Structure formats: C-alpha cells, structure tokens
Amino acid sequence: MPLTVDPKRRRKVKAWVRFGDVPVRVDALAARWTPDAIGIVFHVEETEHRCWVWVGAVDEVSG
C-alpha cells in the first residue's frame, strides 16, 4: 500500500476521533496518508495525540 509522509505536517484538517464512546471533531495536521486512511496529529491541552482515521472522517481546511 503506498504511503505518503509529509515531513513538515502543514496540511490542516478537521477530523473525527473517538475518546471512548464520545466522537469529537478536532483541528489536526495530516502527517501521513494512504488511499484509505490519514495519520493525524492533534493536541488536547498540552498533550500531543497521533492516530490513524479513515479518509471519510477528515475534511481539509482551506487557508
């Protein structure tokens, strides 16, 4: 499966993630992606989180 890694993480996105049973839409950066999934990085207060989400859970932010 092809994998693209962005060395500078500059693609801003909004993504749906789950904390337990609670879905939350977060502001994130796309760090890597395949045709089906996107690896994102986002912060909650001072903690950095990284995870993979399905491509349909992500919207690119303009600007």
Tab-separated table of C-alpha atoms in Angstrom:
chain	number	residue	atom	x	y	z
A	1	MET	CA	0.000	0.000	0.000
A	2	PRO	CA	1.504	3.376	-0.972
A	3	LEU	CA	2.247	5.677	1.978
A	4	THR	CA	2.943	9.418	1.768
A	5	VAL	CA	4.751	11.095	4.683
A	6	ASP	CA	4.687	14.890	4.971
A	7	PRO	CA	7.972	15.893	6.637
A	8	LYS	CA	6.601	19.332	7.597
A	9	ARG	CA	2.985	18.453	8.578
A	10	ARG	CA	1.381	21.514	7.013
A	11	ARG	CA	-1.977	20.167	5.737
A	12	LYS	CA	-4.576	21.476	8.188
A	13	VAL	CA	-7.607	19.236	8.599
A	14	LYS	CA	-10.662	18.723	10.771
A	15	ALA	CA	-11.066	15.098	11.761
A	16	TRP	CA	-13.490	12.950	13.725
A	17	VAL	CA	-11.841	10.914	16.502
A	18	ARG	CA	-13.285	8.970	19.428
A	19	PHE	CA	-12.400	9.242	23.091
A	20	GLY	CA	-14.087	6.129	24.442
A	21	ASP	CA	-17.697	6.317	23.268
A	22	VAL	CA	-17.558	10.074	22.582
A	23	PRO	CA	-16.954	11.277	18.998
A	24	VAL	CA	-15.091	14.609	18.832
A	25	ARG	CA	-14.142	16.746	15.832
A	26	VAL	CA	-10.604	18.079	16.265
A	27	ASP	CA	-8.316	20.508	14.474
A	28	ALA	CA	-5.347	18.461	13.313
A	29	LEU	CA	-2.466	18.212	10.884
A	30	ALA	CA	-2.233	15.425	8.319
A	31	ALA	CA	1.154	13.805	8.877
A	32	ARG	CA	0.856	10.805	6.527
A	33	TRP	CA	-1.754	9.158	4.362
A	34	THR	CA	-2.680	6.206	2.204
A	35	PRO	CA	-5.583	5.995	-0.252
A	36	ASP	CA	-7.844	4.800	2.618
A	37	ALA	CA	-6.591	6.420	5.835
A	38	ILE	CA	-4.870	9.527	7.197
A	39	GLY	CA	-2.417	9.681	10.088
A	40	ILE	CA	-3.185	12.849	12.041
A	41	VAL	CA	-1.545	14.782	14.859
A	42	PHE	CA	-3.592	16.950	17.235
A	43	HIS	CA	-3.329	18.432	20.715
A	44	VAL	CA	-5.617	18.338	23.737
A	45	GLU	CA	-4.272	20.988	26.067
A	46	GLU	CA	-0.528	20.186	26.272
A	47	THR	CA	-0.767	16.556	25.165
A	48	GLU	CA	0.019	15.577	21.567
A	49	HIS	CA	-2.084	12.745	20.145
A	50	ARG	CA	-1.414	10.742	16.980
A	51	CYS	CA	-3.768	8.291	15.323
A	52	TRP	CA	-4.983	6.914	12.030
A	53	VAL	CA	-8.525	7.697	10.857
A	54	TRP	CA	-10.466	6.677	7.776
A	55	VAL	CA	-10.254	9.167	4.930
A	56	GLY	CA	-14.012	9.859	5.203
A	57	ALA	CA	-13.535	11.186	8.737
A	58	VAL	CA	-11.304	14.053	7.547
A	59	ASP	CA	-12.010	17.382	5.843
A	60	GLU	CA	-9.156	19.551	4.588
A	61	VAL	CA	-9.186	23.146	5.859
A	62	SER	CA	-8.577	25.935	3.336
A	63	GLY	CA	-6.058	28.624	4.062
